[in-house]
PDB file of C-alpha atoms and ligand atoms in Angstrom:
ATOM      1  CA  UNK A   1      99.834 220.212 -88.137  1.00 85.00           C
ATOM      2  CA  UNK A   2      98.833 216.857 -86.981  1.00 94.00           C
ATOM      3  CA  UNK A   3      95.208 217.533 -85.456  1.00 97.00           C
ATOM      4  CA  UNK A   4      93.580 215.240 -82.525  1.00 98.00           C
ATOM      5  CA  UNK A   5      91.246 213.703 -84.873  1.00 97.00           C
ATOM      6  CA  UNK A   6      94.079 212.694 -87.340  1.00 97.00           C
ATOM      7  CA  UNK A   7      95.698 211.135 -84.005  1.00 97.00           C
ATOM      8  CA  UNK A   8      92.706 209.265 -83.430  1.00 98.00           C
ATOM      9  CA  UNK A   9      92.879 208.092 -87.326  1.00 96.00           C
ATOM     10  CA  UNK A  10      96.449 206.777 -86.643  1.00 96.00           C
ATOM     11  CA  UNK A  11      96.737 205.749 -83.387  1.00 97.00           C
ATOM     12  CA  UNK A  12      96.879 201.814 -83.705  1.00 96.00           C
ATOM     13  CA  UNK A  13      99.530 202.213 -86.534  1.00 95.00           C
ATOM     14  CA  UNK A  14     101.263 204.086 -83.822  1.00 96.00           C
ATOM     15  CA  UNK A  15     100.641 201.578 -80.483  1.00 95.00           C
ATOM     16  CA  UNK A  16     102.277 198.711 -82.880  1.00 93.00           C
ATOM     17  CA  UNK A  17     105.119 200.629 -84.216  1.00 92.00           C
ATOM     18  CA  UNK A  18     103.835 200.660 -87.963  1.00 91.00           C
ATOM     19  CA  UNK A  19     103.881 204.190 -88.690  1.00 93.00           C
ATOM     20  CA  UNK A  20     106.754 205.860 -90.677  1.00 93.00           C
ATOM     21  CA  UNK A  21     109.377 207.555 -89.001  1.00 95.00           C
ATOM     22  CA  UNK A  22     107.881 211.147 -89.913  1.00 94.00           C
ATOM     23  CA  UNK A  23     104.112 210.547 -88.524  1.00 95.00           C
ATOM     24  CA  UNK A  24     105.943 209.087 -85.626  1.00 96.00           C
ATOM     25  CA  UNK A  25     107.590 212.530 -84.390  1.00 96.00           C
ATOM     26  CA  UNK A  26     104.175 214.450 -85.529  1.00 97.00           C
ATOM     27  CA  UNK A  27     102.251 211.797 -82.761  1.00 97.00           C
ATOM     28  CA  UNK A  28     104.693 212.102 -80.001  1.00 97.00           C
ATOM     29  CA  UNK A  29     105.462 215.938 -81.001  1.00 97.00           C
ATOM     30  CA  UNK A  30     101.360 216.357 -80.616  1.00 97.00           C
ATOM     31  CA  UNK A  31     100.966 213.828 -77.412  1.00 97.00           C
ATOM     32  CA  UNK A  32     103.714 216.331 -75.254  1.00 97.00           C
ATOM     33  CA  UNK A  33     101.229 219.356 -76.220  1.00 96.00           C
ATOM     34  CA  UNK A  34      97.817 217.373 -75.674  1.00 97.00           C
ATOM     35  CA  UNK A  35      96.670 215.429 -72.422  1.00 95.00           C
ATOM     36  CA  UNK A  36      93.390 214.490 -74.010  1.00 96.00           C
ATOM     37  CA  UNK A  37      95.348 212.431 -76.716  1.00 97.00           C
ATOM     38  CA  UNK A  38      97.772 211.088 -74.078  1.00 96.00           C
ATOM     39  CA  UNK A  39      94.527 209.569 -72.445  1.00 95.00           C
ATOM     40  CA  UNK A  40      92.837 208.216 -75.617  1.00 96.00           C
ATOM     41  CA  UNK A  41      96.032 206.477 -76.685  1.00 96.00           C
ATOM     42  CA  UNK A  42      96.746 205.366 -72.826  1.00 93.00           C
ATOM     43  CA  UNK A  43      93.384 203.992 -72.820  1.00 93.00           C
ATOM     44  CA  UNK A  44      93.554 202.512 -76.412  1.00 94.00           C
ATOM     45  CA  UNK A  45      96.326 200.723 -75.411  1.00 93.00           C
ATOM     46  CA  UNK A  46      94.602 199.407 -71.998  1.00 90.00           C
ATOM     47  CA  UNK A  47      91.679 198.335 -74.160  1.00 91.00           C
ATOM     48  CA  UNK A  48      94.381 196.619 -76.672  1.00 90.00           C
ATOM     49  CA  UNK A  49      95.393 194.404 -73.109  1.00 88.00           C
ATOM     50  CA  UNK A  50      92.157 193.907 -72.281  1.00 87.00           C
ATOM     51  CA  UNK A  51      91.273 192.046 -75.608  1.00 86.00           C
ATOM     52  CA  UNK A  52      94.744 190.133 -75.223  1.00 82.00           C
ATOM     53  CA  UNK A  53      94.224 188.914 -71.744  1.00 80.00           C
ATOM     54  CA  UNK A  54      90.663 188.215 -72.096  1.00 77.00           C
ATOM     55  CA  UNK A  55      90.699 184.463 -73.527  1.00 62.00           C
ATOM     56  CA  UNK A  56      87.248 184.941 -74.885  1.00 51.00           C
ATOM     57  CA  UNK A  57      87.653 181.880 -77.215  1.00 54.00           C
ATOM     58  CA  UNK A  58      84.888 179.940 -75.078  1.00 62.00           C
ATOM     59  CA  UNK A  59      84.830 176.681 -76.958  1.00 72.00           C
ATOM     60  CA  UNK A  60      81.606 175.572 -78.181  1.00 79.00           C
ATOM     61  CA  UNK A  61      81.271 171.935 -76.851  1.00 85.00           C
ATOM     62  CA  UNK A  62      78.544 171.280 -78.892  1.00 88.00           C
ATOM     63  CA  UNK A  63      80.556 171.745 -81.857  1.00 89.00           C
ATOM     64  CA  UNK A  64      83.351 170.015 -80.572  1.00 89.00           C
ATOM     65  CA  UNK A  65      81.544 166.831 -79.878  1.00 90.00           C
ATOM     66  CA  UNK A  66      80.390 166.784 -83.244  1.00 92.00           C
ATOM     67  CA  UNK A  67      83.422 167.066 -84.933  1.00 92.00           C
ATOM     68  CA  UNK A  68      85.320 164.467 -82.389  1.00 91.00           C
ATOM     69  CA  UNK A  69      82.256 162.325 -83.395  1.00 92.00           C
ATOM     70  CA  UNK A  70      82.936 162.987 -87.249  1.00 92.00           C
ATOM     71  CA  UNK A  71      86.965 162.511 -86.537  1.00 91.00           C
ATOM     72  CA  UNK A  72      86.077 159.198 -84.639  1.00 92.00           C
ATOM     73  CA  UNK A  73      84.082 158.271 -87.175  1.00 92.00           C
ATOM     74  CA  UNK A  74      86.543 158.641 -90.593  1.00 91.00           C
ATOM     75  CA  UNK A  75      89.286 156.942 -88.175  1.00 89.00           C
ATOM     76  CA  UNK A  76      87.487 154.149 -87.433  1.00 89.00           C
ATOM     77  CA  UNK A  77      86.646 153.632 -91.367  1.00 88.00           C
ATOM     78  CA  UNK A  78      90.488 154.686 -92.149  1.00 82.00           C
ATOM     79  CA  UNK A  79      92.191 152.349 -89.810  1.00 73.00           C
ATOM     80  CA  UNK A  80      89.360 149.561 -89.518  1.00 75.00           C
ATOM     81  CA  UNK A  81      91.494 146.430 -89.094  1.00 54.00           C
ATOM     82  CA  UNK A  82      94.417 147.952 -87.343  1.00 54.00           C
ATOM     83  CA  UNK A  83      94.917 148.786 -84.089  1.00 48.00           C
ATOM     84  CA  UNK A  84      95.548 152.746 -82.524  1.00 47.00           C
ATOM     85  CA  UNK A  85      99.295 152.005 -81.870  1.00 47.00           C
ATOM     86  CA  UNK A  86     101.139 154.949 -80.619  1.00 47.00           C
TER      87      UNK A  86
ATOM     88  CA  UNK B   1     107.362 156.562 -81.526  1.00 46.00           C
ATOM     89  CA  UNK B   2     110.693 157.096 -82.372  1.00 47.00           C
ATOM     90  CA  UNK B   3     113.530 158.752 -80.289  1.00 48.00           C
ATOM     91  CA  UNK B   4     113.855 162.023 -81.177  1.00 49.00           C
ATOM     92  CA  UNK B   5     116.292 164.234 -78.564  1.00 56.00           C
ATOM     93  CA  UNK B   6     113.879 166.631 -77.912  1.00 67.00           C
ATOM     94  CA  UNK B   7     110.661 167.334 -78.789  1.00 77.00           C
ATOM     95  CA  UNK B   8     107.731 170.508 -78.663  1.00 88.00           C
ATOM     96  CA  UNK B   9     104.151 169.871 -77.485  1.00 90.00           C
ATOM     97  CA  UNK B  10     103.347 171.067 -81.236  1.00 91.00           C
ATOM     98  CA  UNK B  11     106.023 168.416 -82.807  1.00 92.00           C
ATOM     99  CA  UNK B  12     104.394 165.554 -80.593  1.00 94.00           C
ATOM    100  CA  UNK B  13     100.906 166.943 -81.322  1.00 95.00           C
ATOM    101  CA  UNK B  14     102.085 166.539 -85.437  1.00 95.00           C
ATOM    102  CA  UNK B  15     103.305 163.387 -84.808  1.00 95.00           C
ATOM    103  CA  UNK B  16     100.087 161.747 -82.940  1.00 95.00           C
ATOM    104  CA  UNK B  17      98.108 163.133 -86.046  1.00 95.00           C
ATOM    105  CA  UNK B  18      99.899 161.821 -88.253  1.00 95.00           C
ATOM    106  CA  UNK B  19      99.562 158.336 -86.666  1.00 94.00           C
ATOM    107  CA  UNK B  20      95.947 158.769 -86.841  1.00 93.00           C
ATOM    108  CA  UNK B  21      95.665 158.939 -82.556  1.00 93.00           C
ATOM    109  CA  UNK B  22      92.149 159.759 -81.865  1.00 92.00           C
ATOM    110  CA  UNK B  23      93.309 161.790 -78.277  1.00 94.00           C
ATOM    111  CA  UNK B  24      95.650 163.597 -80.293  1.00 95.00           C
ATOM    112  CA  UNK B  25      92.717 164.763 -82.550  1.00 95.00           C
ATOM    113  CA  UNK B  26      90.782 165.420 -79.361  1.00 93.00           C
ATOM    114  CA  UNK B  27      93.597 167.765 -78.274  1.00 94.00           C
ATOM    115  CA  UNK B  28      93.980 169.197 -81.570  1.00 95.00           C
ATOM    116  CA  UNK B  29      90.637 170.074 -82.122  1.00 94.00           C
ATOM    117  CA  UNK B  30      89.871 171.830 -78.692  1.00 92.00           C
ATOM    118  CA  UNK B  31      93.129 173.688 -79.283  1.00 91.00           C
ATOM    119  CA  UNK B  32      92.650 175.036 -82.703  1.00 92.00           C
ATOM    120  CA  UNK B  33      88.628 175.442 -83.810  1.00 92.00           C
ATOM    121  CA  UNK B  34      88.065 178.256 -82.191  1.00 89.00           C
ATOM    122  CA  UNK B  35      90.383 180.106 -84.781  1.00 89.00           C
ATOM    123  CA  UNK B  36      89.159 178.083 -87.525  1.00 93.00           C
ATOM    124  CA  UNK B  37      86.176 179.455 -86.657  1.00 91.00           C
ATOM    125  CA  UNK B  38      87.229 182.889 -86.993  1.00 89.00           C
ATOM    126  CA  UNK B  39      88.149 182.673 -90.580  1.00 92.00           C
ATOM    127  CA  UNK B  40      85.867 180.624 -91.671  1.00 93.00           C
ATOM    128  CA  UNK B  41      83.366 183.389 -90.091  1.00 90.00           C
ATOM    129  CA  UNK B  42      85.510 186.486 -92.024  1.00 91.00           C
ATOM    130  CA  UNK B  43      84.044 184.484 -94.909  1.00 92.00           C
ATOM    131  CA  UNK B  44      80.402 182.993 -94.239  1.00 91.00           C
ATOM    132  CA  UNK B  45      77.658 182.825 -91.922  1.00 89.00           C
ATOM    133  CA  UNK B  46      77.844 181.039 -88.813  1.00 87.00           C
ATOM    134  CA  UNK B  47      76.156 177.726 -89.808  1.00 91.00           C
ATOM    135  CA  UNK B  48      78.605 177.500 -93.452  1.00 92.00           C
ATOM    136  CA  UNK B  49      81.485 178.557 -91.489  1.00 93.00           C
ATOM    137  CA  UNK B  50      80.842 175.453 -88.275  1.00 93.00           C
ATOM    138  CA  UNK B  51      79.985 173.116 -91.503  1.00 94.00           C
ATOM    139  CA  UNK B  52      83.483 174.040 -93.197  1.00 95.00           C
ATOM    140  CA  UNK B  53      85.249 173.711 -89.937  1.00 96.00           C
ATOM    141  CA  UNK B  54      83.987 170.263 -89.768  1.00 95.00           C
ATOM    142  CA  UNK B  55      84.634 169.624 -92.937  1.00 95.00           C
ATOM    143  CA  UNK B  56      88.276 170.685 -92.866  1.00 96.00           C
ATOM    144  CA  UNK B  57      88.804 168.431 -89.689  1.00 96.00           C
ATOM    145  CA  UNK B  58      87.714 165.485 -91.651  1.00 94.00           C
ATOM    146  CA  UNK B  59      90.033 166.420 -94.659  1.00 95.00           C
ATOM    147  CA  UNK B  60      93.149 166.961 -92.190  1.00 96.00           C
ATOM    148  CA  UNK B  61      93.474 163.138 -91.369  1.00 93.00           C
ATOM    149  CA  UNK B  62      94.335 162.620 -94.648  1.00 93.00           C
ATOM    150  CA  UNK B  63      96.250 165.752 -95.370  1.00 95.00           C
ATOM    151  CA  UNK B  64      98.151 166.155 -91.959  1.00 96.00           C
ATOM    152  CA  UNK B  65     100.235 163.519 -94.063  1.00 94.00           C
ATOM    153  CA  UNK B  66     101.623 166.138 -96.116  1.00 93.00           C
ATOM    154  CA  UNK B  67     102.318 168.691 -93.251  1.00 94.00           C
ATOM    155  CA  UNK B  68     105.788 169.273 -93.326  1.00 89.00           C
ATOM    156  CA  UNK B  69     106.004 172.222 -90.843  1.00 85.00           C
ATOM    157  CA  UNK B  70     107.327 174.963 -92.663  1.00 85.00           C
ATOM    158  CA  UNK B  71     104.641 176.878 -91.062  1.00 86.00           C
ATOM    159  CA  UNK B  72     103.078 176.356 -87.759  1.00 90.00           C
ATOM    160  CA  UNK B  73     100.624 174.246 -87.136  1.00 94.00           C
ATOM    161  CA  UNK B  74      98.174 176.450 -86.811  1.00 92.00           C
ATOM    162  CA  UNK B  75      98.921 178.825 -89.191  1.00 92.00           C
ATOM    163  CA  UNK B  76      98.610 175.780 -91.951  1.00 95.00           C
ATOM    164  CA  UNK B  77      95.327 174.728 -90.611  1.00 96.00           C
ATOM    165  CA  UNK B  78      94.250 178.120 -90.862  1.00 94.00           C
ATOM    166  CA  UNK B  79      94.759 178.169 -94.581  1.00 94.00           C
ATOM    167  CA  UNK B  80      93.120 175.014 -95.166  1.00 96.00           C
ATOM    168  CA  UNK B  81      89.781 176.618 -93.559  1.00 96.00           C
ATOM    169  CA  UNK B  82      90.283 179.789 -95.293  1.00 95.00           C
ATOM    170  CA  UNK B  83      90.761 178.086 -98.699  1.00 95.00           C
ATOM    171  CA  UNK B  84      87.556 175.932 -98.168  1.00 95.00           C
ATOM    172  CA  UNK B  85      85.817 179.046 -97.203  1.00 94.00           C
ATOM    173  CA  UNK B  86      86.685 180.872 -99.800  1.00 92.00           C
ATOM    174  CA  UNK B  87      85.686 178.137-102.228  1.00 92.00           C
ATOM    175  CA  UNK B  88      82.150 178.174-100.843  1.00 90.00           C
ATOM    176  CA  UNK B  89      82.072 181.780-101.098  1.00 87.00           C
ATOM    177  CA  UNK B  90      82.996 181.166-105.337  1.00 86.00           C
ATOM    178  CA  UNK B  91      80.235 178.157-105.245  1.00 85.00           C
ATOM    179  CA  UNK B  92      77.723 180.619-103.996  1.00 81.00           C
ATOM    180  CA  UNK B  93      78.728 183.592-105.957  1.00 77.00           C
ATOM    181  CA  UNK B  94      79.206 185.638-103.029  1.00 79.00           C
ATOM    182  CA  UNK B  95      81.528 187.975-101.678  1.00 78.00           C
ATOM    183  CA  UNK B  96      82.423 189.150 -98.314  1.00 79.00           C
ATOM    184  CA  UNK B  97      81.688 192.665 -97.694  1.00 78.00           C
ATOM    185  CA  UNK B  98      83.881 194.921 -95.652  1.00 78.00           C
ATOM    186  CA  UNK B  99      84.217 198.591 -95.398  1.00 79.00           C
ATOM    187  CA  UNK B 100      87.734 199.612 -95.329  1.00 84.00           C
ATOM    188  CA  UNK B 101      86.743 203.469 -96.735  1.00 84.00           C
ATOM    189  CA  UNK B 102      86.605 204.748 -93.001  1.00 90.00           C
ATOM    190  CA  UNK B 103      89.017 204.601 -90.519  1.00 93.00           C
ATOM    191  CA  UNK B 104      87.294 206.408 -87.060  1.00 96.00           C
ATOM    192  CA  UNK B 105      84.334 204.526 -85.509  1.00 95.00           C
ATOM    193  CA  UNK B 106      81.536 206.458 -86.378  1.00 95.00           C
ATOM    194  CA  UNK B 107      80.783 207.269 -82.563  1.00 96.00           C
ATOM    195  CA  UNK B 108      84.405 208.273 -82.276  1.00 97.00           C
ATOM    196  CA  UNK B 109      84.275 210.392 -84.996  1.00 97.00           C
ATOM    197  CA  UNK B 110      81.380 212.697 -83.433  1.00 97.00           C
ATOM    198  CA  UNK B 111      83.566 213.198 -80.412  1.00 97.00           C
ATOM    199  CA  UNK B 112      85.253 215.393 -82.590  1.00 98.00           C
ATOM    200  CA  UNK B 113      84.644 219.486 -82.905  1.00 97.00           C
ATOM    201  CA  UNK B 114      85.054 220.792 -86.683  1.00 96.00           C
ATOM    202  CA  UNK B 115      88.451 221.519 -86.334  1.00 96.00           C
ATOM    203  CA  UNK B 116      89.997 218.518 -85.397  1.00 97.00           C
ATOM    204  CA  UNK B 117      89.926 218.809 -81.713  1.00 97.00           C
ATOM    205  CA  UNK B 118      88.758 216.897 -79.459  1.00 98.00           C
ATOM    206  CA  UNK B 119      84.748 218.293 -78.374  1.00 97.00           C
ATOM    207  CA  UNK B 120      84.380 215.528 -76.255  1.00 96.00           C
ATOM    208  CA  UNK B 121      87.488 214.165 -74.803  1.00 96.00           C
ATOM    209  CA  UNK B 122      88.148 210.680 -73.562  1.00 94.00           C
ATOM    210  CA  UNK B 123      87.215 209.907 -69.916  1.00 86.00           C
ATOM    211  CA  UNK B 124      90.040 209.870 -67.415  1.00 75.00           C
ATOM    212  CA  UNK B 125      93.074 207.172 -67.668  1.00 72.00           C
ATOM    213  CA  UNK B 126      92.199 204.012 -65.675  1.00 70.00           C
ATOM    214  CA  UNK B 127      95.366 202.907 -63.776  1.00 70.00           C
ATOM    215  CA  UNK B 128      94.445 198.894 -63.452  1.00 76.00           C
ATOM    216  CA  UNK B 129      96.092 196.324 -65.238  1.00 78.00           C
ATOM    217  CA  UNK B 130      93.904 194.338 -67.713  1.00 77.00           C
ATOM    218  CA  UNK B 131      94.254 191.441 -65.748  1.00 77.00           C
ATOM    219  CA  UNK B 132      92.756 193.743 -62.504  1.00 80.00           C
ATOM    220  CA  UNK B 133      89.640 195.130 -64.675  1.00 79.00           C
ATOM    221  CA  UNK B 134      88.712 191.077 -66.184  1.00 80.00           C
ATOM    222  CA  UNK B 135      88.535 190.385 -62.441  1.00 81.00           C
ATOM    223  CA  UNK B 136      85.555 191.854 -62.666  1.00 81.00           C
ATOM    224  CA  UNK B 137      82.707 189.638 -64.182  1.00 83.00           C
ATOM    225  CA  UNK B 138      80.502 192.293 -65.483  1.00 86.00           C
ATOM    226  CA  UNK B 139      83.175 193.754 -67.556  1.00 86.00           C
ATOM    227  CA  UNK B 140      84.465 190.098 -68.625  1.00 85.00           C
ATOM    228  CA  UNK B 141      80.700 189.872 -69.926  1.00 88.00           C
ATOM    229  CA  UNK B 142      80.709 193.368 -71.049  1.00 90.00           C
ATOM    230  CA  UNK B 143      83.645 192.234 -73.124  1.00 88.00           C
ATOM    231  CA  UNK B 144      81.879 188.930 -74.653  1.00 86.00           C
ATOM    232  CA  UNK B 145      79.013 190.843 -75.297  1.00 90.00           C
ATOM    233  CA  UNK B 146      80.788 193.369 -77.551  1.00 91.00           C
ATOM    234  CA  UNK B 147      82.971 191.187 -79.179  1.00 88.00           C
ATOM    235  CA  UNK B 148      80.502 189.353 -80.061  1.00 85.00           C
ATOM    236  CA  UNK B 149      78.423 192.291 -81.600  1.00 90.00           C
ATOM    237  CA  UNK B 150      81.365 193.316 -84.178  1.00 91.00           C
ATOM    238  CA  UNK B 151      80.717 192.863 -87.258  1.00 90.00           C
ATOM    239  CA  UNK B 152      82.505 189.214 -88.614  1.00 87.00           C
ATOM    240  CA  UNK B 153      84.885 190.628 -90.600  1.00 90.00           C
ATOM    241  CA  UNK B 154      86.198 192.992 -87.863  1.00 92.00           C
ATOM    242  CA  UNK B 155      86.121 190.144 -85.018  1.00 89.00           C
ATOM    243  CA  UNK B 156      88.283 187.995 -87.153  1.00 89.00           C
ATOM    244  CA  UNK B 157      90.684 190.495 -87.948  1.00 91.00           C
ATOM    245  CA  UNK B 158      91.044 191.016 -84.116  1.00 91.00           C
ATOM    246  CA  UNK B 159      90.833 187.660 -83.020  1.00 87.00           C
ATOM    247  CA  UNK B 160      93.691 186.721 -85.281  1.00 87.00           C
ATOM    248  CA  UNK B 161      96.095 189.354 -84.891  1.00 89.00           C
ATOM    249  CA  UNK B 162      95.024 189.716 -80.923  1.00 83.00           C
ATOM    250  CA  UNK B 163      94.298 186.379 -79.814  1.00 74.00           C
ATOM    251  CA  UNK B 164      95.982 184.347 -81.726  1.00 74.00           C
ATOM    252  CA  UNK B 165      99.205 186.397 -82.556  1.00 74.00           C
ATOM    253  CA  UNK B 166      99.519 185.714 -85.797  1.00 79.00           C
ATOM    254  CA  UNK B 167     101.815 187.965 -88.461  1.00 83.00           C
ATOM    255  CA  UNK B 168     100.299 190.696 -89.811  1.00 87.00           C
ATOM    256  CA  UNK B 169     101.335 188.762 -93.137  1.00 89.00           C
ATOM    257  CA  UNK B 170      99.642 185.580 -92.158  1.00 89.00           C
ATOM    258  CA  UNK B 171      96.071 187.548 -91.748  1.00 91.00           C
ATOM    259  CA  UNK B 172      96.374 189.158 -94.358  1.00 93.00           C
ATOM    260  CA  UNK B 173      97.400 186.195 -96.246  1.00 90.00           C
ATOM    261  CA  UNK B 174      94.634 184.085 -94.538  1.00 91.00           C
ATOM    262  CA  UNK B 175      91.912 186.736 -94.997  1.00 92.00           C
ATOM    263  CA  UNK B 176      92.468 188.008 -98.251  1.00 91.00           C
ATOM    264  CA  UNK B 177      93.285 191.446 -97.607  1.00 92.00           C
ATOM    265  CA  UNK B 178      95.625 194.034 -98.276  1.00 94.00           C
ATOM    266  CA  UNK B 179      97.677 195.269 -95.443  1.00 92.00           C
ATOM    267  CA  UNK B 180      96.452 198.654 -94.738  1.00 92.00           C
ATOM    268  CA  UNK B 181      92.565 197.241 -94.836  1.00 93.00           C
ATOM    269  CA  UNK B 182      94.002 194.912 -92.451  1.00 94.00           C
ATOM    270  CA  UNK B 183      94.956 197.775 -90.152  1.00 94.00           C
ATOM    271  CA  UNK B 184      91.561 199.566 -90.683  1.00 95.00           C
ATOM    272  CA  UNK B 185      89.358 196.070 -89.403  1.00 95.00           C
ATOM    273  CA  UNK B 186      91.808 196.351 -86.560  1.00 95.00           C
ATOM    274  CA  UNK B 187      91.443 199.501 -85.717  1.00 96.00           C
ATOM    275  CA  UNK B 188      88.142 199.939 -86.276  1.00 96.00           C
ATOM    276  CA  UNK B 189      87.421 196.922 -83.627  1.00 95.00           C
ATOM    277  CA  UNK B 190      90.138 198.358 -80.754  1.00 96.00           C
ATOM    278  CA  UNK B 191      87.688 201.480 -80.615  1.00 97.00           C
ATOM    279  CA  UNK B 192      84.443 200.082 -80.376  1.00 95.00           C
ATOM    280  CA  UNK B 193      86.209 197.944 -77.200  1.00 94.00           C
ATOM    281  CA  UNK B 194      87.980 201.382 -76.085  1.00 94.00           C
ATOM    282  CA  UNK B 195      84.564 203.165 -76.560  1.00 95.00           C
ATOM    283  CA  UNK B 196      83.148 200.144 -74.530  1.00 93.00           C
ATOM    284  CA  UNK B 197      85.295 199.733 -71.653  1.00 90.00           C
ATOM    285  CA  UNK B 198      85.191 204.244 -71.472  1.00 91.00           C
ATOM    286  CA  UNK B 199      80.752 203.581 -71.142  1.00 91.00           C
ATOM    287  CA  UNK B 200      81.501 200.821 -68.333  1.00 90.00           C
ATOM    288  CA  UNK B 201      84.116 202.314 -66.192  1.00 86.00           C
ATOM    289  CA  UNK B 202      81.491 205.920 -66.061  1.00 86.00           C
ATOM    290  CA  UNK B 203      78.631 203.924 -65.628  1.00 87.00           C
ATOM    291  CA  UNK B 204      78.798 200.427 -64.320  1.00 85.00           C
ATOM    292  CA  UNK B 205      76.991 199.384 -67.285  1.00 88.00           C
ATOM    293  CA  UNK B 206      77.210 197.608 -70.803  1.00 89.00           C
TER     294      UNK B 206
HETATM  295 ZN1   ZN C 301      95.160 215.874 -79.281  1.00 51.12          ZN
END
């Protein structure tokens, strides 16, 4: 018998459709019998959105400058002569 | 330029790179280092893995020339950091350390009673759309905070599979690990942001 803690163990494998066919039936067999599981994996799931939605990839401009500045640079040595024809 | 029919931003992005256009670079660069970063951080600390970045930049004017597309974009430039990283990591005899033996958050496991059931059971569902609950700043900063706290190998695991919707196969290929230790950095990151967003939306706070 598939226990809450087990659910817990599983539960991503489950909110992306990777578990096997069998531990499939045990989750949703044990999430009809168990509200407290129905709310973890609800709220798993909500937290799985949150980290999707949430564009947290704040670009470091420092960093960026320095590698347009190193880009610029090897371009400039690459293509000295010619013109940036597009 | 010449006149092909039609055209993606990705194909025009290739194509300016390959022509060695600086604004194309400028684009490219904004667009794709902050995954870079992430697997060059799975590998080494922060300073290496900004220094490798740069580094790979440098070595893609040359080698965007070979680029022939058979994977994305950013799934090849994403090799090219993870191969440099990894090479570092050889140079300095090092390896990256990862537990993959546990697969409950520590925390989350002691919500547990001794037989399996749940002793203290997750707060009540929240009803609001993600979008709805990063309306609010303190939780968009709750979110940073957190994400930023995880521990580098978890973070990239996340960041790539999450954020940047790669293939499970590309990660693993990228990151050097097996599928199922895949899933356990993965799942082992969801709950510290599950166990995070359950402490703000009882208290308020981070
Ligand atoms: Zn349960």
């Amino acid at each position: 018998m598939l226990m809450c803690r087990d659910l817990a163990r599983i539960a991503s494998d489950y909110i992306d459709g990777e578990l096997g066919p069998m531990d499939t039936v045990s989750v949703k067999m044990h999430l009809m019998m168990c509200g407290h599981c129905r709310t973890f994996i609800g709220n798993l799931r909500a937290s799985v959105d949150l980290i999707n939605a949430h564009s947290s990839q704040q670009l470091d401009e420092e960093l960026v400058r320095r590698i347009d500045e190193r880009v610029t640079e090897s371009l400039n040595a690459r293509n000295s002569g010619n013109g940036n024809s597009d | 330029m010449d006149t092909a029919t039609h055209q993606s931003d990705e194909d025009i992005l290739i194509h300016g790179l390959k022509s060695g256009n600086q604004s194309a670079f400028h684009k490219a660069v904004r667009l794709y280092t902050p995954g870079m970063l992430a697997v060059a951080r799975f590998y080494l600390d922060h300073s290496a893995a900004e220094e490798t970045v740069q580094d790979c930049w440098v070595t893609v004017i040359d080698a965007i020339q070979k680029f022939e597309g058979r994977s994305g974009l950013k799934t090849w430039l994403h090799r090219i950091v993870a191969n440099r990283a990894k090479n570092h990591l050889r140079k300095a005899k090092r390896e990256v350390s990862a537990d993959f033996s546990e697969t409950l958050d520590p925390e989350l496991a002691d919500r547990f009673a001794p037989n399996g059931r749940w002793a203290t059971p997750p707060s009540l569902k929240t009803n609001e759309s993600a979008q709805a609950l990063l309306e609010n700043g303190a939780l968009s900063d709750c979110l940073d905070k957190h994400l930023a706290s995880l521990p580098e190998t978890q973070r990239s695991a996340l960041l790539l599979y999450e954020a940047h919707q790669h293939k499970s196969d590309d990660v693993c290929n990228i990151l050097d690990v097996s599928a199922s230790n895949l899933r356990v950095l993965v799942h082992r990151a969801r709950q510290k942001i599950f166990l995070m967003v359950e402490t703000f939306q009882e208290t308020g706070e981070c």
